[in-house]
Coordinates of C-alpha atoms in Angstrom, one line a residue:
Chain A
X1 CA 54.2 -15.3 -12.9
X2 CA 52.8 -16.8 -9.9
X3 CA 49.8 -19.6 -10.6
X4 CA 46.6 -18.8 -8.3
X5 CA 45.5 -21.2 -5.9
X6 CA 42.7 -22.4 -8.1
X7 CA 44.8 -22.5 -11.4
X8 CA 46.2 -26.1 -9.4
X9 CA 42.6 -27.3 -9.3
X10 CA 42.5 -31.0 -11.4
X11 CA 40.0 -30.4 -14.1
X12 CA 36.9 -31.6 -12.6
X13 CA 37.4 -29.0 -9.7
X14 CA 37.7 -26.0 -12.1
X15 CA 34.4 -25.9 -13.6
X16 CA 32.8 -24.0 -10.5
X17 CA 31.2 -20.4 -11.0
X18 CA 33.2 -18.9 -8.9
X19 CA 36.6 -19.5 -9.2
X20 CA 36.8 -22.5 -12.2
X21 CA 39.7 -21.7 -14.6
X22 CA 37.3 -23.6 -17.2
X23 CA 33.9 -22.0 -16.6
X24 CA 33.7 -19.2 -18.7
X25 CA 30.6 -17.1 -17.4
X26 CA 31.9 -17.4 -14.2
X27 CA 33.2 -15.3 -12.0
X28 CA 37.7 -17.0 -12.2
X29 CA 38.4 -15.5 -8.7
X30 CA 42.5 -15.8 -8.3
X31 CA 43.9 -16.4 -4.9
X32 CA 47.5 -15.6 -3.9
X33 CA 49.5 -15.7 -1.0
X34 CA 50.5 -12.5 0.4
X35 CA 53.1 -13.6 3.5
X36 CA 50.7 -14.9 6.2
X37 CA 47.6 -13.0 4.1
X38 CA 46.1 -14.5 1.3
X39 CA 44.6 -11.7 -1.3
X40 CA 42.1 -11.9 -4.3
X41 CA 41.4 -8.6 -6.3
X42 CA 38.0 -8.5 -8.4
X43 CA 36.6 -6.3 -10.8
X44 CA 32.8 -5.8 -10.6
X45 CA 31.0 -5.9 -14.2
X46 CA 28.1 -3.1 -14.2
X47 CA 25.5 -5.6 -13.8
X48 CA 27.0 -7.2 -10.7
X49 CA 24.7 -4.4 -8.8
X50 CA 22.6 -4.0 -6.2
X51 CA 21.2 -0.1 -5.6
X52 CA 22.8 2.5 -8.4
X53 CA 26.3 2.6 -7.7
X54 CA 26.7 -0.5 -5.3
X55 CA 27.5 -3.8 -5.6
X56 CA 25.7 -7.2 -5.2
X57 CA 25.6 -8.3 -2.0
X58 CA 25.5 -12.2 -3.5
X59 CA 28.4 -11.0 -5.7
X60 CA 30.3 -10.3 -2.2
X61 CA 29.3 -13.6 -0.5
X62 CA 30.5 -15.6 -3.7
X63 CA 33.4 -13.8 -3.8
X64 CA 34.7 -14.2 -0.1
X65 CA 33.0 -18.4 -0.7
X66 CA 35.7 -19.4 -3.3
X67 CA 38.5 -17.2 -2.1
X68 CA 38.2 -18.2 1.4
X69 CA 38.0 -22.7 0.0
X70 CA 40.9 -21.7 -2.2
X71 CA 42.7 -20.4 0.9
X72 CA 41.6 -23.3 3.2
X73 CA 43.2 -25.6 0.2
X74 CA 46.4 -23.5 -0.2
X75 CA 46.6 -23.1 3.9
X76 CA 46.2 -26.8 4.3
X77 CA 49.0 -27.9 1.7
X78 CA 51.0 -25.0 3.6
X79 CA 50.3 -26.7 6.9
X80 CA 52.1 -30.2 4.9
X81 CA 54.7 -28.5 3.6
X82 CA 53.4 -29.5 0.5
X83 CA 53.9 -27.7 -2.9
X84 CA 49.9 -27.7 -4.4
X85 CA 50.3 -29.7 -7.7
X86 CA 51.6 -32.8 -5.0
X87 CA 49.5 -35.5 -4.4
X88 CA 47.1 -37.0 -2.5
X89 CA 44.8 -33.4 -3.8
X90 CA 43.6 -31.2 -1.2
X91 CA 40.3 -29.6 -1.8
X92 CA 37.5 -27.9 0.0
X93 CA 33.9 -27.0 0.5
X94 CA 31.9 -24.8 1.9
X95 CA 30.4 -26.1 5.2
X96 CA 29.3 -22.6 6.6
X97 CA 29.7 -18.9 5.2
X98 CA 29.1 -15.9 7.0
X99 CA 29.1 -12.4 6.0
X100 CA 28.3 -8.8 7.3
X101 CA 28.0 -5.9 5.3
X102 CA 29.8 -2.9 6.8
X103 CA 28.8 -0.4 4.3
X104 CA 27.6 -0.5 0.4
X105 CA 30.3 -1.5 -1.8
X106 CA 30.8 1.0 -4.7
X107 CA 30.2 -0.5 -7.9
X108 CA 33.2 0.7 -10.6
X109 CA 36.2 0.0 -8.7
X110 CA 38.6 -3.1 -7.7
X111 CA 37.6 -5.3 -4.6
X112 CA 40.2 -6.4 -2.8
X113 CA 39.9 -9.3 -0.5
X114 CA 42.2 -10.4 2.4
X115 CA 42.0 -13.3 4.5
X116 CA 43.4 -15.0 7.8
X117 CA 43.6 -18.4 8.8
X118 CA 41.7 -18.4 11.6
X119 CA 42.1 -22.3 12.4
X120 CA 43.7 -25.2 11.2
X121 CA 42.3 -28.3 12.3
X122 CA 41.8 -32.1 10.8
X123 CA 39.8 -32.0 7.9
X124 CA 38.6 -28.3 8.6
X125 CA 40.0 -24.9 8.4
X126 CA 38.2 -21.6 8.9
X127 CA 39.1 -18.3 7.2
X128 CA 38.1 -14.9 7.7
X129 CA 38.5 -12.2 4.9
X130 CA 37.8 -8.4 4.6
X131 CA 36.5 -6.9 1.5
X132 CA 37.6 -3.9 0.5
X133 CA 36.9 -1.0 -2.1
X134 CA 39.6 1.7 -2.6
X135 CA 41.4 1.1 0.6
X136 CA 38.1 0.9 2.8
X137 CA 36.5 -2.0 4.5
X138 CA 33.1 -3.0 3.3
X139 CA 32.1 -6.3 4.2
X140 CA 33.8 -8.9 6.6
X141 CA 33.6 -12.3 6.0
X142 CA 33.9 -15.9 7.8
X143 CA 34.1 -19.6 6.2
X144 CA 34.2 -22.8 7.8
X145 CA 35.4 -25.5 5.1
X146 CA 36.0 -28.6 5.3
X147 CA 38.1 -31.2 3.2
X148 CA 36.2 -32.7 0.5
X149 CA 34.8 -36.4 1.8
X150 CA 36.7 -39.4 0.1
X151 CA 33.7 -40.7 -0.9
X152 CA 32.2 -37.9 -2.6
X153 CA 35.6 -37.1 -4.3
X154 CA 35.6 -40.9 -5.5
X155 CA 32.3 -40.2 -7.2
X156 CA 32.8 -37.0 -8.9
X157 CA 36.2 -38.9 -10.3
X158 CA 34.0 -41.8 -11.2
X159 CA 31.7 -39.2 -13.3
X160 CA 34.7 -37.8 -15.0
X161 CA 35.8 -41.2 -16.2
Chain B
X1 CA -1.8 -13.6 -11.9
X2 CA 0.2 -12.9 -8.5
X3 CA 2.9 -10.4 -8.3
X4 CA 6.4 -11.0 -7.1
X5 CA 7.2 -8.9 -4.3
X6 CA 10.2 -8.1 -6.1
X7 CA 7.9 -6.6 -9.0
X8 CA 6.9 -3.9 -7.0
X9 CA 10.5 -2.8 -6.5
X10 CA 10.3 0.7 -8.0
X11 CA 12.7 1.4 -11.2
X12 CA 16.2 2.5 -8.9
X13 CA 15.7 -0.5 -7.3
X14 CA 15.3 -3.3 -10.2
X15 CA 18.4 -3.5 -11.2
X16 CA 19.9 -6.0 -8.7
X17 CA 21.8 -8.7 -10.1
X18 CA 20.1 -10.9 -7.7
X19 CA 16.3 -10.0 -8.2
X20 CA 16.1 -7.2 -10.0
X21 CA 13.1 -7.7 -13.3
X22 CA 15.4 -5.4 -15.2
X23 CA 18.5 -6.8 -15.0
X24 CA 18.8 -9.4 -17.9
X25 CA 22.1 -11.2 -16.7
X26 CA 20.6 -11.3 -13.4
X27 CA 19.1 -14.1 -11.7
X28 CA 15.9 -12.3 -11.2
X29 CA 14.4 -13.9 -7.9
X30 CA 10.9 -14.0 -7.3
X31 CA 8.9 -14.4 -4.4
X32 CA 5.7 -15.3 -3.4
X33 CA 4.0 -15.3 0.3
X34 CA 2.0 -18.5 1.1
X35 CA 0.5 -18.1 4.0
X36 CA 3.0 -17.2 6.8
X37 CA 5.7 -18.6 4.8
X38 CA 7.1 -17.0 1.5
X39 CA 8.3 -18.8 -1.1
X40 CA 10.9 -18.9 -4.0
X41 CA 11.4 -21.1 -6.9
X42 CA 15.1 -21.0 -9.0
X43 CA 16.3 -23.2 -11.9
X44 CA 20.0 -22.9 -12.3
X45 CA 21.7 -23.2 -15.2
X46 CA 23.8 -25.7 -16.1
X47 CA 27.3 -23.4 -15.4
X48 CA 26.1 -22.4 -11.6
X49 CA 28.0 -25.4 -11.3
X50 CA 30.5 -26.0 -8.7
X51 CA 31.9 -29.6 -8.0
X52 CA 30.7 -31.5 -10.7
X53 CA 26.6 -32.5 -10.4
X54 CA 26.5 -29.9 -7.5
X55 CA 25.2 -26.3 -7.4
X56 CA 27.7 -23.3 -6.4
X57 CA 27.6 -22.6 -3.0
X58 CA 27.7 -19.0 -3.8
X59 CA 24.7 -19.1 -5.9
X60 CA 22.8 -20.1 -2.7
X61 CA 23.4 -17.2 -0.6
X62 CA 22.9 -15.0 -3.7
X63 CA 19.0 -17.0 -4.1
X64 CA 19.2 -16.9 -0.1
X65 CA 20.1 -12.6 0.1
X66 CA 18.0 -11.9 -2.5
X67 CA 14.6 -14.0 -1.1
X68 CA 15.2 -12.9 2.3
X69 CA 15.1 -9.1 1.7
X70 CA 12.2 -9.1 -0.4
X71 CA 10.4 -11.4 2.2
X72 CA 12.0 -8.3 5.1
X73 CA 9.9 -6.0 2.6
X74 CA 7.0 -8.2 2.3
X75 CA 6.4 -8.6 5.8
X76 CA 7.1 -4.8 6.7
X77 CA 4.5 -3.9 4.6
X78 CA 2.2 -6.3 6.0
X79 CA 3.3 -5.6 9.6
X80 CA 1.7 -1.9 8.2
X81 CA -1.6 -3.4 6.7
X82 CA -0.1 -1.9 3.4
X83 CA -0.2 -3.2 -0.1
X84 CA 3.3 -3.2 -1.6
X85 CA 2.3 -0.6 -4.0
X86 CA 1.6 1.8 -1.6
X87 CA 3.5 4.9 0.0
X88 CA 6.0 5.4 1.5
X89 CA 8.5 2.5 0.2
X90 CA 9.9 0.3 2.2
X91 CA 13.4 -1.2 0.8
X92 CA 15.4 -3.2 2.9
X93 CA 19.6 -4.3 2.3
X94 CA 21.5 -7.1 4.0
X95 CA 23.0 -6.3 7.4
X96 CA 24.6 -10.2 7.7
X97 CA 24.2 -13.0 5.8
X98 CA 24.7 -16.5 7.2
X99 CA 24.1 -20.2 5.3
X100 CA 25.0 -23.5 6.2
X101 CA 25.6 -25.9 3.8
X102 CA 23.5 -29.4 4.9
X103 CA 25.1 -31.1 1.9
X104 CA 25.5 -30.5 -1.6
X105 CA 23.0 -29.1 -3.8
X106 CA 22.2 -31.4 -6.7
X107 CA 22.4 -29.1 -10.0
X108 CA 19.6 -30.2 -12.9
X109 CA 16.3 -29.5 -10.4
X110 CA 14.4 -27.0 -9.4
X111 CA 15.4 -24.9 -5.9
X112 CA 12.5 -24.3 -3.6
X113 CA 13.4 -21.4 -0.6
X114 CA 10.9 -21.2 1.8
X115 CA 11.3 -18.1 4.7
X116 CA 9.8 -17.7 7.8
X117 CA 10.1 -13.8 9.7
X118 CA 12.0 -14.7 13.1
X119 CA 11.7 -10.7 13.8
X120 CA 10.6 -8.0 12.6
X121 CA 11.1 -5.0 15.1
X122 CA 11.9 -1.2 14.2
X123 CA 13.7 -1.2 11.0
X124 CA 15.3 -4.7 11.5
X125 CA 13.7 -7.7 9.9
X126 CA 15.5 -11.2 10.7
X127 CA 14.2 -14.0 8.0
X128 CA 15.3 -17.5 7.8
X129 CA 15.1 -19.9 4.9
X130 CA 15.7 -22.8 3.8
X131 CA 16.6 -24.2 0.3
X132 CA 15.6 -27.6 -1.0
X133 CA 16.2 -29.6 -4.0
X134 CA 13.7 -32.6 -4.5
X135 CA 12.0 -32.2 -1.2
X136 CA 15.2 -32.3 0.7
X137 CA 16.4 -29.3 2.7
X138 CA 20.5 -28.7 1.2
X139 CA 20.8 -25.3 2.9
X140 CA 19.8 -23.2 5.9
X141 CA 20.1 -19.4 5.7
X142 CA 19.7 -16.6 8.2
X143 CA 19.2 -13.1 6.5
X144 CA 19.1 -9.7 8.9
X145 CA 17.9 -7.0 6.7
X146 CA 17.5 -3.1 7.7
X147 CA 15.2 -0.6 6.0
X148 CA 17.6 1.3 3.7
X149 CA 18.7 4.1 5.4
X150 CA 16.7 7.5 3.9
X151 CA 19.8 9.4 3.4
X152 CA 20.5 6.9 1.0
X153 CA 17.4 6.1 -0.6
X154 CA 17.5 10.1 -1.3
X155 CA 20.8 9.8 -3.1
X156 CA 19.6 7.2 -5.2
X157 CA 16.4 8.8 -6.2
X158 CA 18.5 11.9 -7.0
X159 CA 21.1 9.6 -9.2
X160 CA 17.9 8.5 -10.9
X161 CA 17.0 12.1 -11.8

């Protein structure tokens, strides 16, 4: 079976809520490649709501955040022709996320997300994604990320030590 | 003692994952008005983690969303000279949602969100925030929220019946 995007991640990047293989209340978002689309499918637990019947806004931002840094990681190994358990490690935060809700996001069902790269450039890459809910659109999403800076990933390897 | 704006959220509309009193996996946001500014205050736990030390990005904009549509009620209500508790509701959803991420967020320390209203005009309300950890500002949001549509508001009262 084909390993997500984030089940590369070295250890000390897969503790995050969102899409950390080893953090288990979070939320383990799996990314794929899809051709030229990269796809994430999510399944809403009944307290990830908003109004009656509709998901969490938050919920939606998180998921299109750690989808759209695992894509800017897989898209930038891509980009090197690079297989992702090569080294040196590629990895990515969030500089800027932007989302807008279309419509309310029924609660109960699978999301689906989709995402673009939109550009591909030094140490930054921006993605846009569409979330979707039985075939529909209901929020679009855009992420600027940028490579993790040397020195910061030197001291989170320093605390792993 | 002072009452969250989000404690005056009817019944229907306390179960958001994000603020909502009754939801007991939520995060349960509360906010505060000082002055022209509102105010939040969040502890994360330790697994809202997302690069070690550092707080999930994702958690932001949930603490950002949730803030910034209770502050769009807040201030609708006072652009009305009303008291929260008073009729007719005013509920607001997100519209967009947009955060830049200053630098990380260090995890262990109280977040303080402070939001100003840009606009408040018809049944738009733009808010901005920002979130700081230890007096430093790590994030900068921008929230436009809309009065929930009626239509909708009736189909949730009538779920809740």
């Amino acid at each position: 079976m084909t390993k997500a995007f984030q089940d590369y991640y070295p250890e000390h990047h897969s503790r995050c809520y969102g899409c950390g293989r080893l953090n288990e209340q979070g939320l383990q978002v799996k990314s794929y490649w899809d051709g030229e689309e990269s796809f994430a499918v999510f399944h809403p637990k009944p307290y990830h709501i908003a109004i009656p019947g509709y998901v969490y806004g938050g919920l939606i931002a998180s998921l299109i955040d750690c989808h759209s840094t695992g894509t800017a990681a897989a898209a930038a190994y891509r980009a090197e022709g690079r297989e992702m358990d090569t080294e040196p490690p590629l990895r990515f935060v969030t500089a800027s996320l932007h989302v807008e809700y279309l419509r309310p996001t029924p609660l109960g069902v699978p999301l689906e997300l989709r995402s673009k790269v939109k550009e591909i450039k030094g140490r930054k890459v921006v993605i846009t994604t569409t979330l979707s809910a039985k075939g529909i659109a209901c929020a679009r999403g855009e992420v600027v990320a940028v490579q993790i800076p040397e020195q910061l990933e030197r001291e989170l390897l320093s605390k792993k030590e």
